[in-house]
Coordinates of C-alpha atoms and ligand atoms in Angstrom, one line a residue:
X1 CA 22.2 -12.9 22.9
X2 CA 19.9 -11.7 21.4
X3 CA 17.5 -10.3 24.3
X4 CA 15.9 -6.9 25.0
X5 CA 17.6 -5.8 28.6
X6 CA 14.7 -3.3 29.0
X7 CA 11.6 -1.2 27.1
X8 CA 12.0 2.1 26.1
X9 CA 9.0 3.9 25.1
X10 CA 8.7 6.7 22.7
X11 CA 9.2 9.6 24.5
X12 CA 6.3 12.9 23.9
X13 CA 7.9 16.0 22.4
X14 CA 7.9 18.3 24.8
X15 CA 6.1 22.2 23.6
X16 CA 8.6 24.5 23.5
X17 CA 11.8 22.9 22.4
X18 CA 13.4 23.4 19.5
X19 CA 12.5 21.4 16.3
X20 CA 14.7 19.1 16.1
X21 CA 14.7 15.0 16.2
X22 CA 14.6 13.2 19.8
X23 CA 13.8 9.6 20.1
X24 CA 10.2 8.9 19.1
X25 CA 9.3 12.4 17.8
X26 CA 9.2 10.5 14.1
X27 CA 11.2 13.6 12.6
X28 CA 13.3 12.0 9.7
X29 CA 16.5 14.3 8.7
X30 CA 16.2 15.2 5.7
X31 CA 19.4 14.1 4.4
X32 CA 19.0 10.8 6.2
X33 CA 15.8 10.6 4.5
X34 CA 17.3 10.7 1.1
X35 CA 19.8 8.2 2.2
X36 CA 17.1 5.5 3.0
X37 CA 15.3 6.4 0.1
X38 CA 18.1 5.5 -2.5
X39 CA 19.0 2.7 -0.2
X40 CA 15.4 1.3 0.1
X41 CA 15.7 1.7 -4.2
X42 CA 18.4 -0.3 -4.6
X43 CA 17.5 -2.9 -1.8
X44 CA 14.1 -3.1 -4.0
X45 CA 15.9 -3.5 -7.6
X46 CA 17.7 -6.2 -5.9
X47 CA 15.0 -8.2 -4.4
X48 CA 12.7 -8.0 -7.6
X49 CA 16.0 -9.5 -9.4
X50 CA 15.7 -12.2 -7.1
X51 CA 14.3 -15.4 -9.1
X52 CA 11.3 -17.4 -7.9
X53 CA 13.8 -20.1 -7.4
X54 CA 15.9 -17.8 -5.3
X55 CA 13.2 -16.8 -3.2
X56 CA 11.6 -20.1 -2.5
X57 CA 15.2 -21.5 -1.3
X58 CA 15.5 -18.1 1.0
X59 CA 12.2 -18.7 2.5
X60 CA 13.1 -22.7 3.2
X61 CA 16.3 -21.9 4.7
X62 CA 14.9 -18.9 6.9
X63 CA 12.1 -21.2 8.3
X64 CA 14.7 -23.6 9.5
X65 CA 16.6 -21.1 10.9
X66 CA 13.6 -19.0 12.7
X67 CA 12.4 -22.4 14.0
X68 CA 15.4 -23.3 15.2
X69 CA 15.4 -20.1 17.2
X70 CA 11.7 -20.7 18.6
X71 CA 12.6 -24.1 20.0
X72 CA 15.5 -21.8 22.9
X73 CA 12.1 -19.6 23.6
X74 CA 9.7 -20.1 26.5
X75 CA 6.2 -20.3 26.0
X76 CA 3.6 -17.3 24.6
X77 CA 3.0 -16.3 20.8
X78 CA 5.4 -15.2 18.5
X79 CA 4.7 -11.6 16.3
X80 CA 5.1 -12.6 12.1
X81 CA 4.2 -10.9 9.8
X82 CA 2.5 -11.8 6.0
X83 CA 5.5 -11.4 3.7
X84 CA 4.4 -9.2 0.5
X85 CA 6.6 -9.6 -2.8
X86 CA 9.7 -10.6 -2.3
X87 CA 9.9 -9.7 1.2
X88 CA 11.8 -12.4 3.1
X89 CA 9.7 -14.7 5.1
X90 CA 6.5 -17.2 4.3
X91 CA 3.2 -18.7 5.2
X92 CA 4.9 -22.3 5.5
X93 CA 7.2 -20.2 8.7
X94 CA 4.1 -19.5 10.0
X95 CA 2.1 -22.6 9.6
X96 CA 6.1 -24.2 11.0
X97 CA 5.7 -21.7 14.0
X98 CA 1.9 -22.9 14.8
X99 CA 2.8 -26.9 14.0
X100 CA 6.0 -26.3 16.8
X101 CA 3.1 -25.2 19.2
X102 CA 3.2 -21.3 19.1
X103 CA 0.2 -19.0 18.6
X104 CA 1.4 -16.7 16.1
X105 CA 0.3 -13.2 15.8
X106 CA -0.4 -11.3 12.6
X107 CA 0.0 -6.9 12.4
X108 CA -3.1 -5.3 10.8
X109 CA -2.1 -1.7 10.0
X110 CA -4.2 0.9 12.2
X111 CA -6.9 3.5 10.3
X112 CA -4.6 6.3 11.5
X113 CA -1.0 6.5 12.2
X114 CA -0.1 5.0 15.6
X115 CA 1.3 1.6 16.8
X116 CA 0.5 -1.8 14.4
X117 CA -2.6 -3.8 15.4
X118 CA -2.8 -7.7 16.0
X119 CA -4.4 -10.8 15.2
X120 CA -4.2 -14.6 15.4
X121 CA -3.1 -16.6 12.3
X122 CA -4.8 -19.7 12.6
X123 CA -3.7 -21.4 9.5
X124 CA -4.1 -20.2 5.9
X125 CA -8.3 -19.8 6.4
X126 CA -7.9 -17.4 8.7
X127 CA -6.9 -14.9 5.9
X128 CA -8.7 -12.7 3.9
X129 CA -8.7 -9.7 1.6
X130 CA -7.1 -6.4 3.6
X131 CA -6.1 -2.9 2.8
X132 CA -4.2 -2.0 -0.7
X133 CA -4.5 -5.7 -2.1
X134 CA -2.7 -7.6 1.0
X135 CA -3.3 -10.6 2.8
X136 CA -4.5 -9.5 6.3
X137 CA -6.0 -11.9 9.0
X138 CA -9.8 -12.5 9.5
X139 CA -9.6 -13.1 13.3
X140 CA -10.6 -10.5 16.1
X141 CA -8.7 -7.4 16.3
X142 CA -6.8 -7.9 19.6
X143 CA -5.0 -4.2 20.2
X144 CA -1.4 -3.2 19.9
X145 CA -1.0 -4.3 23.7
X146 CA -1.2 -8.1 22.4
X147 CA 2.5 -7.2 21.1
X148 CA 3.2 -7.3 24.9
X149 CA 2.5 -11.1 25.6
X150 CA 5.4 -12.0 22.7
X151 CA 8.4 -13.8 23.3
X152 CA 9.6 -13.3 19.8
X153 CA 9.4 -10.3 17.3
X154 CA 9.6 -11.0 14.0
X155 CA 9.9 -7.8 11.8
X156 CA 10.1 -6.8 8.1
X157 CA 13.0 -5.1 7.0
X158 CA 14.9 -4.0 3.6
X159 CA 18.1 -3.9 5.5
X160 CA 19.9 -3.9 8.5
X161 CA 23.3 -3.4 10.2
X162 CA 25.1 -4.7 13.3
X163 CA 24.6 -2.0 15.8
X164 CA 20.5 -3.3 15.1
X165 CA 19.7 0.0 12.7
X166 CA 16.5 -1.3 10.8
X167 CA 15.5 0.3 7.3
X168 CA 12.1 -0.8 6.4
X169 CA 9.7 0.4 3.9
X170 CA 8.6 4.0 5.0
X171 CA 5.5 3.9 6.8
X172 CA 7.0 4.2 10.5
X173 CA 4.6 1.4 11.3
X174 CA 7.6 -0.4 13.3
X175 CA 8.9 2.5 14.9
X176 CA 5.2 3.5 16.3
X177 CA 4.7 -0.1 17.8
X178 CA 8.0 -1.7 18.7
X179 CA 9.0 0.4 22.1
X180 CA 5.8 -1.5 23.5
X181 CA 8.5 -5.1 23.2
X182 CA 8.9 -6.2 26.6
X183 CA 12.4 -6.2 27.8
X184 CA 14.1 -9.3 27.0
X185 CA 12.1 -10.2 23.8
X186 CA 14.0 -10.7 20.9
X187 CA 12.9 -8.3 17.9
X188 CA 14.6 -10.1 14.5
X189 CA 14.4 -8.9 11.2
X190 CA 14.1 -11.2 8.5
X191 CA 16.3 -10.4 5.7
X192 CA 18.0 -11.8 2.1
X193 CA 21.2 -12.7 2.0
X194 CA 23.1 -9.4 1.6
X195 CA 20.7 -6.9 3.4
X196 CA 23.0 -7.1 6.6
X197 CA 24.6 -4.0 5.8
X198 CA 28.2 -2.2 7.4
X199 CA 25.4 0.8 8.1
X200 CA 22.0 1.7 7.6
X201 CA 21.1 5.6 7.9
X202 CA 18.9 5.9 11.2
X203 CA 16.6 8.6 12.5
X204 CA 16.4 8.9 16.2
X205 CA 12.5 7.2 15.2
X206 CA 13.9 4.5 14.4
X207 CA 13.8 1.3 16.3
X208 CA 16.2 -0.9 16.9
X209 CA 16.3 -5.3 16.1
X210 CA 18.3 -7.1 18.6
X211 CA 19.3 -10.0 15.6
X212 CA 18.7 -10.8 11.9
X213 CA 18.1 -13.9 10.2
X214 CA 19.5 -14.3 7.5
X215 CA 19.1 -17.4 5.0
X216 CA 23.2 -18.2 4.9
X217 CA 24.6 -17.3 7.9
X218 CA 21.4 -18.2 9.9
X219 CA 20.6 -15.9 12.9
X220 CA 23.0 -13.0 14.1
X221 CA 22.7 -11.1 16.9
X222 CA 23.5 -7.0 16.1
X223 CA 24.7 -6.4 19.4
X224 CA 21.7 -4.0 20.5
X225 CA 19.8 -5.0 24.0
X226 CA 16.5 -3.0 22.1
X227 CA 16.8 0.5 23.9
X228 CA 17.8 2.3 20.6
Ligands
ATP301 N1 7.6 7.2 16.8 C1 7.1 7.9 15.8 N2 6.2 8.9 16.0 C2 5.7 9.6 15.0 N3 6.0 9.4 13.7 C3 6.9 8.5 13.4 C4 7.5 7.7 14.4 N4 8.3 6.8 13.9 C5 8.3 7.1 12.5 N5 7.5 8.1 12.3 C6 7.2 8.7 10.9 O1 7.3 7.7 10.0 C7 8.1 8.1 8.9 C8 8.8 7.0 8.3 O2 9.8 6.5 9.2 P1 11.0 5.5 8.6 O3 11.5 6.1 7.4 O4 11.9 5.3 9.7 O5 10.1 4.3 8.3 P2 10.5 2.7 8.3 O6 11.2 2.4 9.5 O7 11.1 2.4 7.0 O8 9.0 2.1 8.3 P3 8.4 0.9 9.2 O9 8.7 1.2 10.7 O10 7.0 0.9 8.9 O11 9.1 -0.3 8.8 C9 9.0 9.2 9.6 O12 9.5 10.1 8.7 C10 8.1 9.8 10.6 O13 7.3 10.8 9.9
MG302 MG1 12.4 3.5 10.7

């Protein structure tokens, strides 16, 4: 259900058209950019009210649910992510992914704009200092194209909704590196109890998540194959 049908890749902006946004040409509206800047503000307030307590239980409960879904996958390495703050997500999901046999794979943001890097997670040693005071991984860089050997995408994400619109944080990071998902690869965004939202403001950037996981409900697929 929750499957890619087939890739889409950003498509190049072609000289002479008019200015306007077309998938992939990372042009934000700018009244959809205020929208998902008050929305991103509000989803923030919220999370920082979350208590330690709160977040810890979220965390537990999405691990169960994320390793639930890994068991229904075949084999090959699943994308994760390092989650900063109170972003949804942990190490103990990754060190659950690795101990359930999968080779997880860690994004290292790129020098320049342009599509997310990776690298193996091999258990908590493997990280080190990184960019801006994160967590990144100490392993060799292995390329954006190591995205392509995934069978599961696990993405950040401040909100979604159930056609599989994705707000995260405002980098674009995502939306430069997710049209490489082979088709049929779940992409999932991790989120809090109530970030599944009736509708996130979207750009024609923006890439789409085929399911959430949510610490409640569990997993839920949006009802989007992944082509946007
Ligand atoms: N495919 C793209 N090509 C070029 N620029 C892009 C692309 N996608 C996004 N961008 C740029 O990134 C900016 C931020 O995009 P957006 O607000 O959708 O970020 P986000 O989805 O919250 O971030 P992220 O993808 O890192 O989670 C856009 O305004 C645009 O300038
Ligand atoms: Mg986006």
């Amino acid at each position: 259900m929750l499957e890619r049908e087939t890739g889409h890749e950003p498509g190049a902006h072609a000289a002479g058209t008019p200015v306007r946004a077309t998938p992939g040409d990372g042009v934000s509206a700018p009244d959809v950019a205020r929208r998902k800047d008050t929305l991103r503000t509000r989803l923030l307030q919220a999370r920082r009210a979350l208590t330690p307590e709160q977040r810890a239980a979220a965390a537990e409960d999405l691990r169960g649910h994320v390793l639930e879904l890994a068991q229904e996958l075949r084999d090959g390495p699943v994308c994760a992510y390092l989650p900063i703050g109170a972003e949804p997500g942990s190490v103990a999901l990754l060190d659950g992914l690795r101990a359930a046999g999968r080779s997880v794979l860690l994004p290292v943001v790129p020098p320049r704009p342009g599509p997310l890097d990776w690298a193996a997670y091999t258990g908590p040693d493997s990280l080190g200092p990184g960019p801006l005071g994160l967590r990144e991984p100490t392993t060799p860089r292995l390329g954006p194209a190591a995205l392509r050997t995934a069978v599961l995408v696990l993405v950040p994400a401040l909100a979604a909704d159930r056609a599989g619109r994705r707000l995260g944080r405002g980098g674009g990071y995502y939306d430069r590196t997710l049209g490489a998902v082979p088709a049929g690869v779940p992409v999932v965004a991790l989120l809090h109890d109530g970030e599944l939202l009736d509708e996130v403001p979207a750009d024609p950037h923006d890439r789409p998540v085929t399911g959430v996981v949510l610490p409640t409900p569990g997993t839920v697929a949006t009802g989007n194959n992944g082509r946007g």
